[in-house]
Amino acid sequence: MAPNKYYPQLEVGNKNYTEAAVVIIGAGISGICTAINLLNNNIHNFVIVEKSGGLGGTWRDNKYPGCCCDINSHLYSYSFEQNPNWSRLYPGQEEMLRYLHTVAEKYKLFRYIRFNSSVKEARWDGEARKWKTAIEVTGSKDAEFADHYTLNSDFLVSAVGQLNSPYYPSIPGIEEFQGKIIHTSRWDWTYDYKGKRIGIIGNGATAAQVIPSVAPDAAQLTVFQRTPNWLLPRYDAAVWKPFRLLFKYFPFSLWKIRAWMMDFREAFFTVIQDQGSGWAAYAQKNSIDMLKKQIPNRPDLWEKLVPNYPVGCKRVIVSDDYYPTFTRDNVTLETNPIEKITKNGITVEGGIEHEFDLIVLATGFRTVEFMHPIQLYGANGRALSDIWRDGAHALYGVTVDSLPNFAMLYGPNTNLGHNSIILMIESQAKYIHALISQVLEARQQGQSLAIMPNPKRTVAFNEEIQETLGKTSFAHPNCRSWYKRADGKITNNWSSTVVEYQKTLSKVDWTDFILEGYGAEQLATKKRKTYLGRVREESLFTYRDWVFVMAGLLGTWGIWAVKGKGALEGFRSWVSF
Ligand SMILES: Cc1cc2nc3c(=O)[nH]c(=O)nc-3n(C[C@H](O)[C@H](O)[C@H](O)COP(=O)(O)OP(=O)(O)OC[C@H]3O[C@@H](n4cnc5c(N)ncnc54)[C@H](O)[C@@H]3O)c2cc1C
Ligand SMILES: NC(=O)c1ccc[n+]([C@@H]2O[C@H](COP(=O)([O-])OP(=O)(O)OC[C@H]3O[C@@H](n4cnc5c(N)ncnc54)[C@H](OP(=O)(O)O)[C@@H]3O)[C@@H](O)[C@H]2O)c1
Ligand SMILES: *[C@@H]1O[C@H](CO)[C@@H](O)[C@H](O)[C@H]1NC(C)=O
Ligand SMILES: *[C@@H]1O[C@H](CO)[C@@H](O)[C@H](O)[C@H]1NC(C)=O
Ligand SMILES: *[C@@H]1O[C@H](CO)[C@@H](O)[C@H](O)[C@H]1NC(C)=O
Ligand SMILES: *[C@@H]1O[C@H](CO)[C@@H](O)[C@H](O)[C@H]1NC(C)=O
């Protein structure tokens, strides 16, 4: 289709079903955030394509027993849609999903989302300067209309997340098992696990939530642990009703508590980043003390549960009820390596066979292959698999070499261990809107513009963060973890604080890009930079602020006081992650 002079910024209807200004892949936290940003800027001709039958991404997929967040939701929520209603400091999956639905309804997002629509492939058409995205319609009724089609757009946004393709381990014999197998991110609630003999493979963040939740109902539960993890207490607690009222009627207090949570988490980064810090020793001691207190007189278990690598190089687990679960009669910790899966259960090295009705795979996700299994072909037909043959990388985690008019959220090196990912996602959505608005401005003139990062800038940026990451404790060669490739390159984590990242994305430096088409000259040589600013959430720490911070401190300690926990313990929980 020839470019339209007055490119209508209206919702995509039946007659232009296959033409949109922007296609967003994924309706999780990232896709929702990007869409709201476009709507706030009066752009309506976008489409969100979502593989599953509903929105929420992570928070729709992970319905396993015990699923909840590990960042306080007062911080793990959108800054522009803060929620005074959170029932707990770490609410469960259903409450998170309900929140996302409330937000989507408020912005009337459902009309922009095509559910049951999976992206298989997208190709850049250099001549038309458009993306051609191949959609497969997976809902059986919708497929009666058309089971696949191509969606054309000026801009393509990937919001597929890092944790959405389950990792199924290739254990010999797995297809022979005659009982039920469930991956935690595809929990089958039609299966009743009560009274069943359950084996669970894995002991990461997910397993640590599932194990205590299913143990009381299982006839027998065996946990297959390959590598032990360091654990810190969570100190979850209900949010006292008067606080919820305060948050509701004085929204400023909600901002304040958020700022205060942010300050602590940010301060914490500098601590975990430094391998030689006293914090590591403190955390290690804290973890062992907790273990010995929660499982007294069981040196056999202590030996199995204490890691032999430094804290911080793998993800630290936060849980109050993980260790005590192993004191239950019907719970066994198996540390012999798995040899094979049989018709009846799991056999470990040494020949012992455990029989099960249900095997739970808490084995995580395919994390280092970003965007798997979508095939992308950029300028001159270059495949993403070729661009990323040495590992995924992107300029500021957002734009990718050879992929014009493409951007991603929660991309390479934008993951965090210490703070809420939503803080990163919001700044990405804002930055991406700035790129989109230039492309659409060209379209308004009946012209087109292609924006693609300069590979030199991408390489330099990537080298810089790899160097910083190489000095941190999670680069330790002895640890295997999901944010690291087999060759040791860390493809997932951001290397600094959230505030640093937000500052990086608070402006678009047009000299970072190769620009072609309408307005390119103007942007590259005259304008050079577009300032976007950022949502400043951390405290300024003026005297006036201190008063609020102190009030917040006392208030939050009050929550624990109500729960009968000491103020000091409450304080410590803010600095655990
Ligand atoms: C159990 C669990 C707990 C977590 N807790 C926290 C926490 O407390 N704090 C924190 O900061 N982070 C947490 N995370 C990380 C979490 O993934 C991110 O914070 C955030 O939810 C990511 O949102 P997203 O929209 O980028 O990705 P996702 O939520 O993964 O959404 C991606 C969407 O894209 C869709 N999609 C994927 N491929 C395609 C395709 N080919 N075609 C069409 N659609 C597609 C998916 O169906 C999905 O709906 C947690 C993760 C897990 C698994
Ligand atoms: N909010 C939360 O609290 C929360 C909850 C769940 C998930 N998450 C997020 O999701 C991420 C992924 O967590 P996850 O627990 O699902 O995955 P994970 O951290 O990747 O853990 C996978 C587990 O499976 C084990 N495993 C994998 N393959 C195996 C095999 N072939 N044999 C035996 N064991 C095997 C791993 O052992 P090894 O350690 O030996 O590799 C590990 O214990 C987390 O890091 C976090 O960001 C957060
Ligand atoms: C909080 O609860 C009120 C009343 O139940 C509701 O109207 C509001 O939408 C909720 N807010 C969010 C963000 O969920
Ligand atoms: C998605 O597909 C399933 C299976 O065909 C169907 O039951 C469901 O209604 C569809 N959902 C939407 C929103 O189209
Ligand atoms: C634990 O195991 C014992 C013996 O196998 C069994 O009698 C008991 O019912 C089990 N407990 C639960 C809660 O299922
Ligand atoms: C790297 O990211 C992972 C995943 O969120 C996290 O568990 C780990 O703690 C991070 N490491 C650091 C030091 O930020």
Tab-separated table of N, CA, C and O in Angstrom, residues 58-131:
chain	number	residue	atom	x	y	z
A	58	THR	N	3.619	-13.171	32.085
A	58	THR	CA	4.136	-13.895	33.254
A	58	THR	C	3.044	-14.177	34.280
A	58	THR	O	2.966	-15.275	34.832
A	59	TRP	N	2.202	-13.167	34.514
A	59	TRP	CA	1.225	-13.269	35.605
A	59	TRP	C	-0.034	-13.996	35.193
A	59	TRP	O	-0.935	-14.205	36.002
A	60	ARG	N	-0.116	-14.384	33.934
A	60	ARG	CA	-1.189	-15.250	33.486
A	60	ARG	C	-0.657	-16.679	33.385
A	60	ARG	O	-1.349	-17.635	33.681
A	61	ASP	N	0.597	-16.794	32.930
A	61	ASP	CA	1.187	-18.113	32.722
A	61	ASP	C	1.500	-18.843	34.023
A	61	ASP	O	1.321	-20.049	34.114
A	62	ASN	N	2.047	-18.117	34.979
A	62	ASN	CA	2.533	-18.777	36.189
A	62	ASN	C	1.454	-18.835	37.254
A	62	ASN	O	1.362	-17.971	38.120
A	63	LYS	N	0.633	-19.893	37.177
A	63	LYS	CA	-0.459	-20.047	38.144
A	63	LYS	C	-0.141	-21.162	39.121
A	63	LYS	O	-1.048	-21.705	39.732
A	64	TYR	N	1.096	-21.570	39.196
A	64	TYR	CA	1.418	-22.713	40.064
A	64	TYR	C	1.115	-22.384	41.529
A	64	TYR	O	1.089	-21.208	41.912
A	65	PRO	N	0.866	-23.421	42.358
A	65	PRO	CA	0.535	-23.152	43.757
A	65	PRO	C	1.649	-22.338	44.417
A	65	PRO	O	2.815	-22.665	44.267
A	66	GLY	N	1.268	-21.260	45.081
A	66	GLY	CA	2.240	-20.453	45.817
A	66	GLY	C	2.875	-19.334	45.009
A	66	GLY	O	3.704	-18.587	45.528
A	67	CYS	N	2.491	-19.173	43.726
A	67	CYS	CA	3.154	-18.155	42.898
A	67	CYS	C	2.882	-16.746	43.419
A	67	CYS	O	1.739	-16.354	43.612
A	68	CYS	N	3.938	-16.001	43.653
A	68	CYS	CA	3.760	-14.598	44.035
A	68	CYS	C	5.002	-13.808	43.666
A	68	CYS	O	5.977	-14.377	43.181
A	69	CYS	N	4.957	-12.480	43.854
A	69	CYS	CA	6.112	-11.676	43.432
A	69	CYS	C	7.186	-11.652	44.512
A	69	CYS	O	6.933	-11.957	45.666
A	70	ASP	N	8.376	-11.274	44.099
A	70	ASP	CA	9.456	-11.174	45.083
A	70	ASP	C	9.963	-9.740	45.224
A	70	ASP	O	10.970	-9.492	45.844
A	71	ILE	N	9.240	-8.810	44.597
A	71	ILE	CA	9.489	-7.377	44.819
A	71	ILE	C	8.153	-6.849	45.336
A	71	ILE	O	7.113	-7.157	44.756
A	72	ASN	N	8.186	-6.056	46.386
A	72	ASN	CA	6.939	-5.535	46.944
A	72	ASN	C	6.125	-4.878	45.845
A	72	ASN	O	6.651	-4.069	45.096
A	73	SER	N	4.849	-5.212	45.787
A	73	SER	CA	4.044	-4.707	44.684
A	73	SER	C	3.823	-3.206	44.714
A	73	SER	O	3.456	-2.627	43.703
A	74	HIS	N	4.048	-2.580	45.834
A	74	HIS	CA	3.948	-1.119	45.831
A	74	HIS	C	4.994	-0.545	44.886
A	74	HIS	O	4.848	0.542	44.353
A	75	LEU	N	6.051	-1.315	44.645
A	75	LEU	CA	7.088	-0.900	43.720
A	75	LEU	C	6.966	-1.673	42.404
A	75	LEU	O	7.275	-1.158	41.338
A	76	TYR	N	6.503	-2.915	42.516
A	76	TYR	CA	6.328	-3.746	41.318
A	76	TYR	C	4.930	-3.488	40.755
A	76	TYR	O	4.037	-4.335	40.815
A	77	SER	N	4.710	-2.267	40.271
A	77	SER	CA	3.448	-1.864	39.644
A	77	SER	C	3.777	-0.592	38.866
A	77	SER	O	4.849	-0.026	39.049
A	78	TYR	N	2.881	-0.168	37.980
A	78	TYR	CA	3.189	1.005	37.162
A	78	TYR	C	3.199	2.279	38.015
A	78	TYR	O	2.316	2.466	38.856
A	79	SER	N	4.145	3.181	37.735
A	79	SER	CA	4.202	4.432	38.509
A	79	SER	C	2.946	5.259	38.250
A	79	SER	O	2.478	5.987	39.116
A	80	PHE	N	2.393	5.120	37.028
A	80	PHE	CA	1.227	5.935	36.674
A	80	PHE	C	-0.088	5.270	37.076
A	80	PHE	O	-1.154	5.821	36.859
A	81	GLU	N	-0.026	4.060	37.597
A	81	GLU	CA	-1.226	3.371	38.094
A	81	GLU	C	-0.901	2.683	39.409
A	81	GLU	O	-0.943	1.463	39.520
A	82	GLN	N	-0.584	3.487	40.387
A	82	GLN	CA	-0.257	2.875	41.674
A	82	GLN	C	-1.535	2.383	42.315
A	82	GLN	O	-2.603	2.930	42.104
A	83	ASN	N	-1.381	1.339	43.089
A	83	ASN	CA	-2.552	0.646	43.608
A	83	ASN	C	-2.567	0.696	45.135
A	83	ASN	O	-1.694	0.123	45.772
A	84	PRO	N	-3.545	1.402	45.685
A	84	PRO	CA	-3.603	1.472	47.149
A	84	PRO	C	-4.121	0.183	47.774
A	84	PRO	O	-4.062	0.009	48.982
A	85	ASN	N	-4.612	-0.724	46.919
A	85	ASN	CA	-5.344	-1.891	47.434
A	85	ASN	C	-4.502	-3.099	47.777
A	85	ASN	O	-5.041	-4.072	48.291
A	86	TRP	N	-3.224	-3.116	47.409
A	86	TRP	CA	-2.432	-4.341	47.625
A	86	TRP	C	-2.709	-4.922	49.003
A	86	TRP	O	-2.576	-4.233	50.009
A	87	SER	N	-3.033	-6.198	49.022
A	87	SER	CA	-3.413	-6.798	50.295
A	87	SER	C	-2.192	-7.211	51.114
A	87	SER	O	-2.250	-7.323	52.320
A	88	ARG	N	-1.082	-7.486	50.411
A	88	ARG	CA	0.124	-7.945	51.097
A	88	ARG	C	1.326	-7.199	50.526
A	88	ARG	O	1.233	-6.541	49.489
A	89	LEU	N	2.460	-7.377	51.181
A	89	LEU	CA	3.683	-6.798	50.636
A	89	LEU	C	4.117	-7.559	49.390
A	89	LEU	O	4.678	-6.998	48.461
A	90	TYR	N	3.854	-8.863	49.388
A	90	TYR	CA	4.189	-9.701	48.231
A	90	TYR	C	2.934	-10.439	47.790
A	90	TYR	O	2.729	-11.598	48.132
A	91	PRO	N	2.065	-9.788	47.042
A	91	PRO	CA	0.795	-10.415	46.687
A	91	PRO	C	0.975	-11.595	45.735
A	91	PRO	O	1.992	-11.698	45.042
A	92	GLY	N	-0.034	-12.437	45.715
A	92	GLY	CA	-0.003	-13.627	44.873
A	92	GLY	C	-0.333	-13.325	43.422
A	92	GLY	O	-0.740	-12.211	43.066
A	93	GLN	N	-0.178	-14.349	42.604
A	93	GLN	CA	-0.383	-14.226	41.156
A	93	GLN	C	-1.768	-13.698	40.805
A	93	GLN	O	-1.922	-12.848	39.932
A	94	GLU	N	-2.806	-14.209	41.491
A	94	GLU	CA	-4.159	-13.797	41.099
A	94	GLU	C	-4.374	-12.296	41.335
A	94	GLU	O	-5.019	-11.625	40.536
A	95	GLU	N	-3.789	-11.784	42.402
A	95	GLU	CA	-3.942	-10.354	42.691
A	95	GLU	C	-3.163	-9.509	41.675
A	95	GLU	O	-3.640	-8.465	41.214
A	96	MET	N	-1.989	-9.997	41.279
A	96	MET	CA	-1.196	-9.303	40.251
A	96	MET	C	-1.970	-9.250	38.927
A	96	MET	O	-2.034	-8.223	38.271
A	97	LEU	N	-2.538	-10.390	38.565
A	97	LEU	CA	-3.260	-10.465	37.293
A	97	LEU	C	-4.498	-9.563	37.316
A	97	LEU	O	-4.803	-8.870	36.348
A	98	ARG	N	-5.180	-9.550	38.470
A	98	ARG	CA	-6.362	-8.694	38.599
A	98	ARG	C	-5.964	-7.225	38.427
A	98	ARG	O	-6.649	-6.445	37.760
A	99	TYR	N	-4.840	-6.862	38.996
A	99	TYR	CA	-4.343	-5.491	38.855
A	99	TYR	C	-4.120	-5.151	37.375
A	99	TYR	O	-4.552	-4.105	36.884
A	100	LEU	N	-3.470	-6.067	36.653
A	100	LEU	CA	-3.185	-5.801	35.236
A	100	LEU	C	-4.479	-5.694	34.426
A	100	LEU	O	-4.585	-4.877	33.514
A	101	HIS	N	-5.474	-6.508	34.801
A	101	HIS	CA	-6.777	-6.412	34.124
A	101	HIS	C	-7.427	-5.058	34.407
A	101	HIS	O	-7.977	-4.434	33.502
A	102	THR	N	-7.352	-4.610	35.656
A	102	THR	CA	-7.941	-3.314	36.022
A	102	THR	C	-7.315	-2.198	35.185
A	102	THR	O	-8.012	-1.337	34.653
A	103	VAL	N	-5.995	-2.251	35.040
A	103	VAL	CA	-5.295	-1.219	34.276
A	103	VAL	C	-5.722	-1.288	32.803
A	103	VAL	O	-6.053	-0.278	32.185
A	104	ALA	N	-5.746	-2.512	32.247
A	104	ALA	CA	-6.096	-2.662	30.830
A	104	ALA	C	-7.516	-2.184	30.559
A	104	ALA	O	-7.794	-1.559	29.535
A	105	GLU	N	-8.413	-2.441	31.510
A	105	GLU	CA	-9.798	-1.991	31.332
A	105	GLU	C	-9.881	-0.472	31.390
A	105	GLU	O	-10.562	0.156	30.588
A	106	LYS	N	-9.147	0.105	32.322
A	106	LYS	CA	-9.185	1.553	32.461
A	106	LYS	C	-8.776	2.249	31.159
A	106	LYS	O	-9.364	3.252	30.764
A	107	TYR	N	-7.767	1.709	30.480
A	107	TYR	CA	-7.304	2.331	29.236
A	107	TYR	C	-7.990	1.741	28.004
A	107	TYR	O	-7.578	1.998	26.883
A	108	LYS	N	-9.009	0.925	28.239
A	108	LYS	CA	-9.770	0.300	27.149
A	108	LYS	C	-8.850	-0.390	26.149
A	108	LYS	O	-8.939	-0.190	24.932
A	109	LEU	N	-7.952	-1.196	26.678
A	109	LEU	CA	-6.942	-1.818	25.814
A	109	LEU	C	-7.433	-3.033	25.056
A	109	LEU	O	-6.864	-3.399	24.042
A	110	PHE	N	-8.508	-3.671	25.562
A	110	PHE	CA	-8.900	-4.953	24.969
A	110	PHE	C	-9.175	-4.835	23.470
A	110	PHE	O	-8.881	-5.741	22.709
A	111	ARG	N	-9.718	-3.705	23.067
A	111	ARG	CA	-10.051	-3.553	21.645
A	111	ARG	C	-8.822	-3.528	20.736
A	111	ARG	O	-8.948	-3.665	19.523
A	112	TYR	N	-7.647	-3.326	21.325
A	112	TYR	CA	-6.428	-3.278	20.502
A	112	TYR	C	-5.704	-4.619	20.459
A	112	TYR	O	-4.726	-4.778	19.738
A	113	ILE	N	-6.170	-5.555	21.287
A	113	ILE	CA	-5.423	-6.818	21.402
A	113	ILE	C	-6.066	-7.913	20.564
A	113	ILE	O	-7.279	-8.119	20.624
A	114	ARG	N	-5.256	-8.611	19.775
A	114	ARG	CA	-5.726	-9.799	19.067
A	114	ARG	C	-5.153	-11.001	19.805
A	114	ARG	O	-3.948	-11.279	19.724
A	115	PHE	N	-6.027	-11.673	20.528
A	115	PHE	CA	-5.589	-12.834	21.301
A	115	PHE	C	-5.445	-14.047	20.395
A	115	PHE	O	-5.869	-14.030	19.231
A	116	ASN	N	-4.888	-15.111	20.944
A	116	ASN	CA	-4.724	-16.363	20.194
A	116	ASN	C	-4.008	-16.119	18.872
A	116	ASN	O	-4.278	-16.781	17.884
A	117	SER	N	-3.125	-15.145	18.854
A	117	SER	CA	-2.425	-14.773	17.625
A	117	SER	C	-0.930	-14.814	17.881
A	117	SER	O	-0.404	-14.012	18.644
A	118	SER	N	-0.286	-15.769	17.248
A	118	SER	CA	1.117	-15.998	17.539
A	118	SER	C	1.989	-15.535	16.377
A	118	SER	O	1.693	-15.803	15.220
A	119	VAL	N	3.065	-14.818	16.713
A	119	VAL	CA	3.982	-14.361	15.666
A	119	VAL	C	5.015	-15.446	15.416
A	119	VAL	O	5.648	-15.938	16.349
A	120	LYS	N	5.153	-15.820	14.164
A	120	LYS	CA	6.129	-16.848	13.800
A	120	LYS	C	7.373	-16.193	13.241
A	120	LYS	O	8.483	-16.632	13.454
A	121	GLU	N	7.152	-15.136	12.450
A	121	GLU	CA	8.230	-14.561	11.676
A	121	GLU	C	7.890	-13.113	11.342
A	121	GLU	O	6.720	-12.781	11.195
A	122	ALA	N	8.919	-12.267	11.233
A	122	ALA	CA	8.688	-10.908	10.741
A	122	ALA	C	9.845	-10.524	9.831
A	122	ALA	O	11.004	-10.839	10.131
A	123	ARG	N	9.513	-9.874	8.731
A	123	ARG	CA	10.518	-9.482	7.735
A	123	ARG	C	10.431	-8.000	7.452
A	123	ARG	O	9.334	-7.464	7.267
A	124	TRP	N	11.597	-7.370	7.378
A	124	TRP	CA	11.660	-5.957	7.014
A	124	TRP	C	11.671	-5.842	5.491
A	124	TRP	O	12.480	-6.482	4.824
A	125	ASP	N	10.756	-5.051	4.989
A	125	ASP	CA	10.716	-4.789	3.557
A	125	ASP	C	11.374	-3.424	3.346
A	125	ASP	O	10.777	-2.381	3.628
A	126	GLY	N	12.615	-3.459	2.879
A	126	GLY	CA	13.416	-2.237	2.770
A	126	GLY	C	12.852	-1.239	1.774
A	126	GLY	O	13.023	-0.032	1.925
A	127	GLU	N	12.184	-1.744	0.776
A	127	GLU	CA	11.637	-0.871	-0.253
A	127	GLU	C	10.470	-0.047	0.300
A	127	GLU	O	10.434	1.173	0.180
A	128	ALA	N	9.533	-0.733	0.920
A	128	ALA	CA	8.353	-0.050	1.463
A	128	ALA	C	8.648	0.558	2.832
A	128	ALA	O	7.858	1.322	3.365
A	129	ARG	N	9.804	0.205	3.405
A	129	ARG	CA	10.127	0.575	4.790
A	129	ARG	C	8.999	0.159	5.738
A	129	ARG	O	8.435	0.959	6.477
A	130	LYS	N	8.671	-1.107	5.652
A	130	LYS	CA	7.633	-1.648	6.534
A	130	LYS	C	8.029	-3.030	7.017
A	130	LYS	O	8.788	-3.733	6.354
A	131	TRP	N	7.473	-3.382	8.168
A	131	TRP	CA	7.618	-4.741	8.677
A	131	TRP	C	6.444	-5.569	8.190
A	131	TRP	O	5.308	-5.086	8.171
